[in-house]
Coordinates of C-alpha atoms and ligand atoms in Angstrom, one line a residue:
M1306 CA 13.8 -49.0 -32.5
K1307 CA 14.8 -46.5 -35.1
E1308 CA 14.0 -43.0 -34.1
S1309 CA 13.4 -39.8 -36.2
A1310 CA 15.8 -36.9 -36.0
L1311 CA 13.2 -34.8 -34.3
Q1312 CA 12.6 -37.5 -31.7
I1313 CA 16.2 -37.7 -30.9
A1314 CA 16.8 -34.0 -30.7
H1315 CA 13.5 -33.4 -28.9
R1316 CA 14.3 -35.7 -26.0
S1317 CA 16.5 -33.1 -24.5
Y1318 CA 14.0 -30.3 -24.9
A1319 CA 13.6 -28.7 -21.5
P1320 CA 9.9 -27.7 -21.0
K1321 CA 9.4 -24.2 -19.9
M1322 CA 7.7 -23.9 -16.5
P1323 CA 6.0 -21.4 -14.2
S1324 CA 8.8 -19.8 -12.1
A1325 CA 6.9 -20.7 -8.9
L1326 CA 7.4 -24.5 -9.7
R1327 CA 11.1 -24.2 -9.9
G1328 CA 12.1 -24.0 -6.3
S1329 CA 10.7 -24.7 -2.9
V1330 CA 6.9 -24.1 -3.0
C1331 CA 4.1 -23.4 -0.7
L1332 CA 0.4 -24.2 -1.3
K1333 CA -1.6 -21.0 -0.8
E1334 CA -5.3 -21.6 -0.1
G1335 CA -8.0 -19.3 -1.3
E1336 CA -11.6 -19.0 -0.3
R1337 CA -13.9 -22.0 0.1
T1338 CA -15.7 -22.9 -3.1
E1339 CA -19.2 -23.7 -4.3
S1340 CA -20.2 -25.9 -7.2
V1341 CA -21.2 -24.1 -10.5
A1342 CA -24.8 -25.2 -9.9
D1343 CA -26.9 -27.6 -7.8
Q1344 CA -24.9 -26.8 -4.7
A1345 CA -27.1 -28.6 -2.2
A1346 CA -27.2 -31.9 -4.3
I1347 CA -23.4 -31.8 -4.9
K1348 CA -22.7 -31.0 -1.3
E1349 CA -24.7 -34.0 -0.2
L1350 CA -23.0 -36.3 -2.6
F1351 CA -19.5 -35.1 -1.7
P1352 CA -19.5 -34.3 2.0
N1353 CA -15.7 -34.6 2.2
T1354 CA -14.5 -33.0 -1.0
Y1355 CA -17.2 -30.2 -1.3
G1356 CA -16.3 -26.6 -0.7
L1357 CA -12.5 -27.1 -0.6
P1358 CA -10.5 -23.9 -1.3
V1359 CA -8.8 -23.2 -4.6
I1360 CA -5.0 -23.6 -4.4
E1361 CA -2.2 -21.5 -5.9
I1362 CA 1.3 -22.8 -5.8
V1363 CA 3.7 -20.0 -4.8
T1364 CA 7.4 -19.8 -4.2
D1365 CA 8.1 -20.5 -0.6
D1366 CA 10.6 -18.1 0.9
C1367 CA 11.1 -20.8 3.5
C1368 CA 10.9 -18.4 6.4
C1369 CA 7.2 -18.3 7.1
E1370 CA 6.0 -19.8 10.4
R1371 CA 3.6 -22.1 8.7
K1372 CA 6.2 -23.7 6.6
R1373 CA 8.5 -24.2 9.6
E1374 CA 5.6 -25.8 11.4
Q1375 CA 4.8 -28.2 8.5
C1376 CA 8.5 -28.9 7.9
C1377 CA 9.1 -32.6 8.4
C1378 CA 12.7 -32.6 9.6
E1379 CA 13.3 -31.8 13.2
K1380 CA 16.5 -29.9 12.5
E1381 CA 14.5 -27.5 10.2
R1382 CA 11.8 -27.0 12.7
E1383 CA 14.3 -25.8 15.3
R1384 CA 15.7 -23.1 13.0
E1385 CA 14.8 -19.6 13.7
H1386 CA 15.4 -18.4 10.2
C1387 CA 16.0 -20.2 7.0
C1388 CA 15.3 -17.4 4.6
C1389 CA 18.7 -16.5 3.3
E1390 CA 19.7 -17.9 -0.1
S1391 CA 22.3 -20.3 1.1
E1392 CA 19.9 -21.6 3.8
K1393 CA 17.3 -22.1 1.2
E1394 CA 19.6 -24.2 -0.8
Q1395 CA 20.4 -26.3 2.2
C1396 CA 16.8 -26.4 3.3
Q1397 CA 15.5 -29.9 4.0
C1398 CA 11.8 -29.1 3.4
E1399 CA 11.8 -30.5 -0.1
N1400 CA 14.3 -33.2 0.3
G1401 CA 12.8 -34.1 3.6
Q1402 CA 9.6 -35.2 2.0
A1403 CA 8.8 -38.9 2.7
A1404 CA 9.1 -41.2 -0.3
R1405 CA 5.8 -41.8 -2.0
N1406 CA 4.4 -44.4 -4.3
V1407 CA 2.1 -42.9 -6.8
G1408 CA -0.1 -44.5 -9.6
V1409 CA -0.9 -42.8 -12.8
I1410 CA -3.8 -43.6 -15.3
L1411 CA -4.3 -42.3 -18.8
S1412 CA -8.0 -42.3 -19.5
G1413 CA -10.0 -41.8 -22.8
G1414 CA -8.9 -40.6 -26.2
Q1415 CA -5.2 -39.8 -26.8
A1416 CA -4.1 -36.2 -26.6
P1417 CA -0.6 -34.8 -27.4
G1418 CA 1.4 -34.1 -24.2
G1419 CA 0.2 -37.0 -22.0
H1420 CA 3.8 -38.3 -21.8
N1421 CA 4.9 -34.9 -20.5
V1422 CA 2.3 -34.9 -17.7
I1423 CA 3.8 -38.2 -16.7
S1424 CA 7.4 -37.0 -16.9
G1425 CA 6.6 -33.8 -15.0
L1426 CA 4.9 -35.9 -12.3
Y1427 CA 7.9 -38.3 -12.2
D1428 CA 10.5 -35.5 -12.0
G1429 CA 8.4 -33.7 -9.3
L1430 CA 8.1 -36.9 -7.1
K1431 CA 11.8 -37.7 -7.5
R1432 CA 12.9 -34.2 -6.7
M1433 CA 11.0 -34.5 -3.4
N1434 CA 12.4 -37.8 -2.6
K1435 CA 14.5 -39.9 -4.9
D1436 CA 13.1 -43.1 -3.4
S1437 CA 9.6 -42.2 -4.5
K1438 CA 8.1 -44.5 -7.2
L1439 CA 5.7 -44.0 -10.0
Y1440 CA 3.5 -46.8 -11.3
G1441 CA 1.6 -46.6 -14.5
F1442 CA -1.6 -48.5 -14.7
L1443 CA -1.9 -50.2 -18.1
G1444 CA -4.6 -49.7 -20.7
G1445 CA -6.5 -47.0 -18.8
P1446 CA -8.7 -47.2 -15.7
S1447 CA -9.1 -51.0 -16.1
G1448 CA -5.4 -51.3 -15.3
L1449 CA -6.1 -50.2 -11.7
I1450 CA -8.9 -52.6 -11.1
E1451 CA -7.2 -55.5 -12.8
G1452 CA -3.9 -54.8 -11.1
K1453 CA -2.1 -54.4 -14.5
Y1454 CA 0.8 -51.9 -14.0
K1455 CA 4.4 -51.2 -14.7
E1456 CA 6.9 -49.2 -12.6
L1457 CA 8.0 -46.2 -14.6
T1458 CA 11.7 -45.9 -14.2
G1459 CA 13.9 -43.0 -15.2
E1460 CA 15.0 -45.0 -18.2
I1461 CA 11.5 -45.5 -19.4
I1462 CA 10.5 -41.9 -18.8
D1463 CA 13.5 -40.6 -20.7
Q1464 CA 12.4 -42.5 -23.8
Y1465 CA 9.0 -40.7 -23.8
R1466 CA 9.9 -37.1 -22.9
N1467 CA 8.3 -34.6 -25.3
T1468 CA 6.8 -37.4 -27.5
G1469 CA 3.1 -37.7 -28.6
G1470 CA 0.8 -40.6 -27.9
F1471 CA -0.2 -42.5 -24.7
D1472 CA 1.8 -45.6 -25.5
I1473 CA 4.0 -45.4 -22.4
I1474 CA 1.2 -47.2 -20.6
G1475 CA -1.7 -47.1 -23.0
S1476 CA -5.2 -45.7 -22.4
G1477 CA -8.8 -47.0 -22.2
R1478 CA -12.3 -45.9 -21.7
T1479 CA -13.4 -48.1 -18.8
K1480 CA -15.6 -46.1 -16.4
L1481 CA -14.6 -46.1 -12.8
E1482 CA -17.9 -45.7 -11.1
E1483 CA -18.8 -48.8 -9.2
T1484 CA -18.0 -49.4 -5.5
W1485 CA -16.5 -52.8 -6.3
Q1486 CA -14.1 -51.1 -8.7
F1487 CA -13.0 -48.6 -6.1
D1488 CA -12.5 -51.4 -3.5
K1489 CA -10.4 -53.3 -6.0
G1490 CA -8.4 -50.2 -6.5
I1491 CA -7.7 -50.0 -2.8
E1492 CA -6.5 -53.6 -2.8
V1493 CA -4.1 -53.0 -5.7
C1494 CA -2.8 -49.7 -4.2
K1495 CA -2.2 -51.4 -0.9
Q1496 CA -0.2 -54.1 -2.6
L1497 CA 2.0 -51.5 -4.3
G1498 CA 2.1 -49.1 -1.3
I1499 CA 0.5 -46.5 -3.5
T1500 CA -0.9 -43.5 -1.6
A1501 CA -1.9 -41.3 -4.5
I1502 CA -3.4 -41.8 -7.9
V1503 CA -3.3 -39.2 -10.8
I1504 CA -6.0 -39.6 -13.4
I1505 CA -5.3 -37.9 -16.7
G1506 CA -8.6 -37.6 -18.5
G1507 CA -11.5 -35.5 -19.8
D1508 CA -14.7 -34.4 -18.0
D1509 CA -16.1 -37.8 -17.4
S1510 CA -12.8 -39.3 -16.1
N1511 CA -12.2 -36.3 -13.8
T1512 CA -15.8 -36.6 -12.5
N1513 CA -15.0 -40.2 -11.7
A1514 CA -11.7 -39.1 -10.1
C1515 CA -13.7 -36.9 -7.8
V1516 CA -16.1 -39.8 -6.9
L1517 CA -13.1 -41.9 -6.2
A1518 CA -11.4 -39.2 -4.0
E1519 CA -14.6 -38.9 -2.0
Y1520 CA -15.0 -42.6 -1.6
Y1521 CA -11.4 -43.0 -0.5
L1522 CA -11.8 -40.2 2.1
Q1523 CA -14.9 -41.8 3.4
K1524 CA -13.1 -45.1 3.7
Q1525 CA -10.1 -43.4 5.2
C1526 CA -7.8 -45.6 3.2
G1527 CA -5.1 -43.0 2.8
I1528 CA -5.2 -42.7 -1.0
Q1529 CA -5.3 -39.3 -2.6
V1530 CA -6.8 -38.7 -6.1
I1531 CA -5.7 -35.9 -8.3
G1532 CA -7.0 -35.2 -11.9
C1533 CA -5.4 -33.6 -14.9
P1534 CA -7.4 -31.8 -17.7
K1535 CA -6.9 -33.8 -21.0
T1536 CA -8.8 -33.8 -24.3
I1537 CA -8.2 -32.6 -27.8
D1538 CA -11.9 -31.6 -27.9
G1539 CA -11.2 -28.5 -25.8
D1540 CA -14.5 -28.9 -23.9
L1541 CA -13.0 -29.3 -20.4
K1542 CA -12.5 -25.7 -19.6
N1543 CA -14.1 -23.1 -17.3
K1544 CA -13.3 -20.2 -15.1
M1545 CA -10.3 -22.1 -13.5
I1546 CA -9.2 -24.3 -16.5
E1547 CA -8.2 -22.2 -19.4
T1548 CA -7.8 -25.1 -21.8
S1549 CA -7.4 -28.9 -21.8
F1550 CA -4.1 -30.2 -23.0
G1551 CA -3.8 -31.6 -26.5
F1552 CA -6.3 -29.1 -28.0
D1553 CA -3.4 -26.8 -29.0
T1554 CA -1.4 -29.5 -30.9
A1555 CA -4.4 -31.2 -32.5
C1556 CA -5.8 -28.0 -33.9
K1557 CA -2.4 -26.9 -35.2
V1558 CA -2.0 -30.3 -37.0
Y1559 CA -5.5 -30.1 -38.5
S1560 CA -5.0 -26.4 -39.4
E1561 CA -1.7 -27.3 -41.2
L1562 CA -3.7 -29.9 -43.3
I1563 CA -6.6 -27.5 -44.0
G1564 CA -4.2 -24.8 -45.1
N1565 CA -2.5 -27.2 -47.4
I1566 CA -5.9 -28.3 -48.9
Q1567 CA -6.8 -24.6 -49.3
R1568 CA -3.7 -24.0 -51.2
D1569 CA -4.4 -27.0 -53.4
A1570 CA -8.0 -25.8 -53.9
N1571 CA -6.8 -22.3 -54.8
S1572 CA -4.3 -23.8 -57.3
A1573 CA -6.4 -26.4 -59.1
K1574 CA -9.7 -24.5 -58.7
K1575 CA -11.8 -27.6 -59.2
Y1576 CA -12.9 -29.2 -55.9
W1577 CA -15.0 -28.4 -53.0
H1578 CA -13.4 -30.0 -49.9
F1579 CA -15.7 -31.1 -47.1
I1580 CA -13.5 -31.6 -44.0
R1581 CA -14.9 -33.2 -40.9
L1582 CA -13.0 -32.4 -37.7
M1583 CA -12.9 -34.4 -34.5
G1584 CA -14.6 -33.2 -31.4
R1585 CA -17.3 -35.5 -30.1
S1586 CA -19.6 -32.9 -28.9
A1587 CA -18.5 -29.2 -28.9
S1588 CA -17.2 -27.5 -32.0
H1589 CA -14.1 -25.9 -30.4
I1590 CA -11.8 -27.8 -32.8
A1591 CA -13.7 -26.7 -35.9
L1592 CA -13.9 -23.1 -34.7
E1593 CA -10.2 -22.9 -33.8
C1594 CA -9.2 -24.4 -37.1
A1595 CA -11.4 -21.8 -38.8
L1596 CA -9.7 -19.0 -36.9
Q1597 CA -6.3 -20.4 -38.0
T1598 CA -7.2 -21.0 -41.7
Q1599 CA -10.2 -18.8 -42.6
P1600 CA -12.1 -21.4 -44.7
N1601 CA -15.1 -20.5 -46.9
I1602 CA -17.6 -22.2 -44.5
C1603 CA -17.3 -23.4 -41.0
I1604 CA -20.4 -25.0 -39.4
V1605 CA -20.7 -24.6 -35.6
S1606 CA -22.9 -27.2 -34.0
E1607 CA -23.9 -24.9 -31.1
E1608 CA -25.2 -22.3 -33.6
V1609 CA -27.2 -25.0 -35.4
E1610 CA -28.8 -26.0 -32.1
A1611 CA -29.4 -22.4 -30.9
K1612 CA -31.2 -21.6 -34.2
Q1613 CA -33.0 -25.0 -34.2
M1614 CA -31.8 -25.6 -37.7
T1615 CA -32.8 -28.6 -39.7
L1616 CA -30.5 -30.7 -41.9
G1617 CA -32.2 -29.1 -44.9
E1618 CA -31.4 -25.6 -43.7
I1619 CA -27.8 -26.4 -43.2
V1620 CA -27.6 -27.9 -46.7
E1621 CA -29.4 -24.8 -48.1
E1622 CA -26.8 -22.5 -46.5
I1623 CA -23.9 -24.4 -48.0
A1624 CA -25.6 -24.7 -51.4
Q1625 CA -26.2 -20.9 -51.5
V1626 CA -22.4 -20.2 -50.9
V1627 CA -21.5 -22.8 -53.5
A1628 CA -23.8 -21.0 -56.0
Q1629 CA -22.6 -17.5 -55.1
R1630 CA -19.0 -18.6 -55.6
A1631 CA -19.9 -20.3 -58.9
A1632 CA -21.4 -17.1 -60.1
K1633 CA -18.0 -15.5 -59.6
G1634 CA -16.4 -18.4 -61.5
L1635 CA -15.1 -20.0 -58.2
N1636 CA -16.1 -23.7 -58.4
F1637 CA -14.0 -24.6 -55.4
G1638 CA -13.8 -24.0 -51.6
T1639 CA -13.5 -25.5 -48.2
V1640 CA -16.2 -26.5 -45.6
L1641 CA -15.4 -27.4 -42.1
V1642 CA -17.8 -29.7 -40.4
P1643 CA -17.6 -30.4 -36.7
E1644 CA -17.8 -34.1 -35.8
G1645 CA -20.6 -33.7 -33.3
L1646 CA -22.9 -31.8 -35.7
I1647 CA -25.4 -34.6 -36.2
E1648 CA -26.3 -34.6 -32.5
F1649 CA -27.0 -30.9 -32.5
I1650 CA -29.6 -31.0 -35.2
P1651 CA -32.8 -31.2 -33.0
A1652 CA -34.6 -33.9 -35.1
M1653 CA -31.4 -36.0 -35.5
R1654 CA -30.8 -35.7 -31.7
A1655 CA -34.3 -37.1 -31.0
L1656 CA -33.7 -39.9 -33.5
I1657 CA -30.3 -40.8 -31.9
Q1658 CA -31.9 -40.8 -28.4
E1659 CA -34.6 -43.2 -29.6
L1660 CA -31.9 -45.3 -31.2
N1661 CA -29.8 -45.3 -28.0
D1662 CA -32.8 -46.7 -26.1
L1663 CA -33.6 -49.2 -28.8
L1664 CA -30.0 -50.4 -28.8
A1665 CA -29.4 -50.4 -25.1
D1666 CA -27.9 -53.6 -23.6
G1667 CA -27.0 -54.9 -27.0
K1668 CA -30.5 -55.3 -28.2
E1669 CA -31.1 -56.2 -31.9
F1670 CA -32.1 -53.2 -34.0
D1671 CA -35.7 -53.1 -35.4
V1672 CA -36.7 -50.0 -37.3
N1673 CA -40.3 -50.5 -36.3
G1674 CA -39.4 -49.7 -32.7
L1675 CA -38.9 -46.0 -33.7
S1676 CA -41.7 -43.4 -33.4
A1677 CA -43.3 -42.5 -36.7
G1678 CA -41.3 -39.2 -37.0
A1679 CA -38.0 -40.8 -36.2
K1680 CA -38.7 -43.7 -38.5
Q1681 CA -39.4 -41.3 -41.4
L1682 CA -36.2 -39.4 -40.8
Y1683 CA -34.2 -42.6 -40.4
E1684 CA -35.5 -43.9 -43.7
S1685 CA -34.8 -40.7 -45.5
L1686 CA -31.1 -40.9 -44.7
P1687 CA -28.6 -42.3 -47.1
E1688 CA -28.3 -46.0 -46.3
A1689 CA -24.7 -45.8 -45.2
I1690 CA -25.4 -43.0 -42.7
A1691 CA -28.5 -44.8 -41.3
K1692 CA -26.3 -47.9 -40.7
Q1693 CA -23.6 -45.8 -39.0
L1694 CA -26.2 -44.4 -36.6
T1695 CA -27.0 -47.9 -35.4
M1696 CA -23.4 -49.0 -34.7
D1697 CA -22.2 -49.9 -31.2
R1698 CA -22.3 -47.2 -28.5
D1699 CA -19.2 -46.4 -26.4
P1700 CA -19.0 -47.4 -22.7
H1701 CA -20.6 -44.2 -21.7
G1702 CA -23.7 -45.0 -23.9
N1703 CA -22.7 -42.3 -26.5
V1704 CA -23.2 -42.8 -30.2
Q1705 CA -19.7 -43.0 -31.8
V1706 CA -19.8 -39.8 -33.8
S1707 CA -16.3 -40.3 -35.1
L1708 CA -17.8 -43.2 -37.2
I1709 CA -20.6 -41.2 -38.8
E1710 CA -19.5 -39.7 -42.1
T1711 CA -21.4 -36.4 -41.9
E1712 CA -19.2 -34.8 -44.5
K1713 CA -20.4 -37.4 -47.1
L1714 CA -24.0 -36.9 -46.0
L1715 CA -23.6 -33.2 -46.6
I1716 CA -21.9 -33.7 -50.0
E1717 CA -24.7 -35.9 -51.1
M1718 CA -27.5 -33.6 -49.9
V1719 CA -25.8 -30.4 -51.2
G1720 CA -25.2 -32.1 -54.6
K1721 CA -28.9 -32.9 -54.8
R1722 CA -30.0 -29.4 -53.8
L1723 CA -27.6 -27.9 -56.4
A1724 CA -29.1 -30.2 -59.1
E1725 CA -32.5 -28.8 -58.2
M1726 CA -31.2 -25.2 -58.4
K1727 CA -29.6 -26.0 -61.7
A1728 CA -32.9 -27.3 -63.1
A1729 CA -34.5 -24.1 -61.9
G1730 CA -31.8 -21.9 -63.6
Q1731 CA -30.4 -20.7 -60.2
Y1732 CA -27.0 -22.3 -60.5
T1733 CA -24.7 -22.9 -63.4
G1734 CA -21.5 -24.1 -61.8
K1735 CA -19.7 -27.4 -61.3
F1736 CA -19.7 -29.3 -58.0
A1737 CA -16.8 -31.8 -57.8
T1738 CA -16.0 -32.8 -54.3
Q1739 CA -13.4 -34.3 -52.0
H1740 CA -14.1 -35.5 -48.5
H1741 CA -11.7 -35.7 -45.5
F1742 CA -11.9 -36.6 -41.8
F1743 CA -9.1 -35.3 -39.5
G1744 CA -9.0 -36.7 -36.1
Y1745 CA -6.5 -39.5 -35.6
E1746 CA -3.9 -37.5 -37.6
G1747 CA -3.6 -35.1 -34.6
R1748 CA -4.3 -37.0 -31.4
C1749 CA -0.9 -38.4 -31.1
A1750 CA 1.2 -35.7 -32.8
V1751 CA 4.5 -34.6 -31.2
P1752 CA 3.2 -32.0 -28.7
S1753 CA 3.6 -28.4 -29.7
N1754 CA 6.0 -26.5 -27.4
F1755 CA 2.9 -25.0 -25.8
D1756 CA 1.5 -28.5 -25.0
A1757 CA 4.9 -29.9 -24.0
D1758 CA 5.4 -27.0 -21.5
Y1759 CA 1.8 -27.0 -20.3
C1760 CA 1.7 -30.7 -19.7
Y1761 CA 5.1 -30.9 -18.0
S1762 CA 3.9 -28.1 -15.7
L1763 CA 0.6 -30.0 -15.0
G1764 CA 2.6 -33.1 -14.0
Q1765 CA 4.8 -31.1 -11.7
T1766 CA 1.7 -29.4 -10.2
A1767 CA 0.1 -32.7 -9.6
S1768 CA 3.2 -33.8 -7.7
E1769 CA 3.0 -30.7 -5.5
L1770 CA -0.7 -31.2 -4.8
I1771 CA 0.1 -34.8 -3.7
A1772 CA 3.0 -33.6 -1.5
G1773 CA 0.6 -31.1 0.1
G1774 CA -1.8 -33.9 1.0
K1775 CA -4.5 -32.8 -1.4
T1776 CA -7.3 -35.0 -2.8
G1777 CA -10.3 -34.4 -5.0
Y1778 CA -8.4 -31.6 -6.9
M1779 CA -7.6 -31.1 -10.5
A1780 CA -4.1 -29.8 -11.3
T1781 CA -4.4 -26.4 -13.1
V1782 CA -2.0 -24.1 -14.8
R1783 CA -3.4 -20.7 -15.8
N1784 CA -2.4 -17.4 -17.3
L1785 CA -1.4 -19.4 -20.4
T1786 CA -1.3 -16.5 -22.9
R1787 CA 1.7 -15.1 -20.9
P1788 CA 5.2 -16.5 -21.1
A1789 CA 5.5 -19.8 -19.3
E1790 CA 7.5 -18.3 -16.4
E1791 CA 4.4 -16.2 -15.5
W1792 CA 2.0 -19.2 -15.6
I1793 CA 0.1 -19.8 -12.4
A1794 CA 0.1 -23.4 -11.1
G1795 CA -2.4 -24.6 -8.6
G1796 CA -5.4 -26.9 -7.9
V1797 CA -9.1 -26.6 -8.2
P1798 CA -11.5 -28.7 -6.2
I1799 CA -13.3 -30.9 -8.8
T1800 CA -16.6 -30.4 -7.0
M1801 CA -16.4 -26.7 -7.9
M1802 CA -16.9 -27.6 -11.6
M1803 CA -19.8 -29.9 -11.1
N1804 CA -23.5 -29.8 -11.7
M1805 CA -26.3 -32.4 -11.9
E1806 CA -27.2 -33.7 -15.3
R1807 CA -29.4 -36.5 -16.6
R1808 CA -27.3 -39.4 -17.8
N1809 CA -28.8 -42.7 -18.9
G1810 CA -32.1 -41.7 -17.4
K1811 CA -30.7 -40.8 -13.9
M1812 CA -29.5 -37.5 -12.4
K1813 CA -25.7 -37.6 -11.9
P1814 CA -23.1 -35.2 -10.6
V1815 CA -20.8 -34.4 -13.6
I1816 CA -18.3 -31.7 -14.6
Q1817 CA -20.1 -29.2 -16.8
K1818 CA -19.0 -29.7 -20.5
A1819 CA -17.9 -26.4 -22.1
L1820 CA -19.6 -25.9 -25.4
V1821 CA -18.8 -23.1 -27.8
D1822 CA -20.0 -19.9 -26.1
M1823 CA -22.1 -18.0 -28.6
K1824 CA -21.3 -14.7 -26.9
G1825 CA -17.6 -15.6 -26.7
K1826 CA -15.0 -13.8 -28.7
P1827 CA -13.8 -16.7 -30.8
Y1828 CA -17.3 -17.4 -32.1
Q1829 CA -18.0 -13.7 -32.5
Y1830 CA -14.8 -13.3 -34.6
L1831 CA -16.0 -16.0 -36.9
V1832 CA -19.4 -14.4 -37.3
A1833 CA -17.8 -11.0 -38.0
H1834 CA -15.7 -12.5 -40.8
R1835 CA -17.4 -15.4 -42.3
E1836 CA -19.3 -13.6 -45.1
E1837 CA -16.0 -12.2 -46.4
W1838 CA -14.3 -15.6 -46.1
A1839 CA -17.3 -17.3 -47.9
L1840 CA -16.8 -15.4 -51.2
S1841 CA -13.1 -14.6 -51.2
T1842 CA -10.1 -16.4 -52.6
D1843 CA -7.4 -14.4 -50.9
T1844 CA -8.4 -14.7 -47.3
Y1845 CA -7.2 -18.3 -46.8
I1846 CA -4.4 -18.7 -44.2
F1847 CA -1.8 -21.4 -44.6
P1848 CA -0.4 -22.0 -41.1
G1849 CA 2.2 -24.6 -42.1
P1850 CA 3.6 -27.3 -39.8
I1851 CA 4.1 -26.9 -36.1
Q1852 CA 7.6 -25.5 -35.4
Y1853 CA 9.6 -26.7 -32.4
Y1854 CA 12.8 -24.7 -32.8
G1855 CA 13.0 -21.1 -33.7
P1856 CA 11.6 -17.7 -32.7
T1857 CA 9.0 -17.7 -29.9
E1858 CA 6.4 -16.0 -32.1
V1859 CA 6.5 -19.0 -34.4
C1860 CA 7.0 -21.8 -31.9
D1861 CA 5.3 -20.9 -28.6
Q1862 CA 2.0 -19.3 -29.6
P1863 CA -1.2 -20.6 -27.9
T1864 CA -4.4 -21.1 -29.9
C1865 CA -6.4 -18.3 -31.4
T1866 CA -9.2 -19.3 -29.1
L1867 CA -7.1 -18.8 -26.0
K1868 CA -5.7 -15.6 -27.2
L1869 CA -9.2 -14.2 -28.1
E1870 CA -10.7 -15.4 -24.8
H1871 CA -8.0 -13.8 -22.8
A1872 CA -7.4 -10.7 -24.9
Ligands
FBP1404 P1 -11.8 -37.8 -25.1 O1 -13.0 -37.0 -24.9 O2 -11.7 -39.1 -24.3 O3 -10.6 -36.9 -24.9 O4 -11.7 -38.2 -26.6 C1 -11.9 -37.4 -27.6 C2 -12.0 -38.0 -29.0 O5 -10.9 -37.8 -29.7 C3 -13.2 -37.4 -29.7 O6 -12.8 -36.2 -30.4 C4 -13.7 -38.5 -30.6 O7 -15.0 -38.4 -30.9 C5 -13.4 -39.7 -29.8 O8 -12.3 -39.4 -28.9 C6 -13.1 -40.9 -30.6 O9 -12.7 -41.9 -29.7 P2 -12.3 -43.4 -30.2 O10 -11.1 -43.3 -31.0 O11 -12.1 -44.1 -28.9 O12 -13.5 -43.9 -31.0

């Protein structure tokens, strides 16, 4: 296969890591934890994995009593001291780890850096014992239950270091939630001698990882389960998880494209560009791209919901900005539209819910099955959009928002509103438009240095949690706005992030999804600046492409969201 120059050069990029992960390590346990809400219910559902302590991975000076007690080699246990440098080098603690067979699964949508999680995991396992093996389950969680796998050898891993995509083993959206699936998993793991599984996924996949960990503990089958926080959407974050991997790269790719469009708009001065950005539910991607590029308008779904806005009100706000710019002779601009918007407009959400019920279990769609209000709204939508709303749901029962062309809907409605305003003498400009949807352009991009480093560290962290016998944990790396050497690696019990939510009509334990925080600094920054951005021509920012080689202030910066949140 022919490779690009960057691909060849980048293979030898050595990801930066927290210094604590470099040598011999010790797992330092914190206080016992509680779930974010619904403690009694979560505790009852997860009797074995509830309340576990948070873990921090620290450098082991190799001389503490505990380490010597845990040390697996006899010779080492007999030692009085092994704390001097030369002793540390000879120390058998790491090399004395038993060989392990571990399975890894990529779950859900692609996110840049997944290959580095796997290479970090592989290197971590091999460093502990060169006879350890890593098996990749093919095509996502279904690979585990169908017994479809491949052994990931050093040769394979080397081809994928620092590359984008999930193609090393593929991904999928099969839900792991039924007992028969868990039992099938045990069977397959036993055949391969696998004693730990790493699930790289978003909130739903990590919830399922926890359910699996709990089940395997109950069954005492000797299989640990560790999760890793993935999703470009950026909505898997909380007190312990600063960001999910892939968000950084995806936002940088989209911001480059938005910046390029803004330069074009500012040059030709003839188009309004409506740009829809991926992010199934939360608006983190749209918000981050707005912070990076300063567009004229950025819609935030969470704000729409908080203000209970109607579609008509959103359209009115856009039309007013278009008219104000036109009055200044500026018949061009940029509008960022979050992919999930449609579900945050109260009336649309109600319609979608009715449609979900109507379409459940593959039923034929009949518009007369809708309530009077929902039917009226459905029939008022442009035909194409109405059709898109009735398309197949994903395996989690969600409407596939990436298939709904909200940007076109807004263009059509804003156009109509401007025509009315023109007739009433309130607008004299021109409204020529272009529409864009950025999603797939960024999901498999070559990971930014931030994501390459973060992901490799997550993989190494997962290997340490496995070696420490942990299960029901998510690998974490924190302190991410500091240089990588100062990052803090560890593990957080997945139950700590859970609450009870209604899903498909039933209360279920799930990891709380992080929507844009209206009181948070990133959103507040947008609010403080958006009026200025709406009417100006010289506030656009043009970030340019991701840089991999060069000064650290160009190549290693985290997202604006992360910087503002941790300022
Ligand atoms: P995950 O939540 O699985 O990470 O997926 C994120 C995402 O990229 C969303 O932004 C988007 O709505 C969805 O996947 C699209 O998925 P698909 O390509 O499977 O339709």
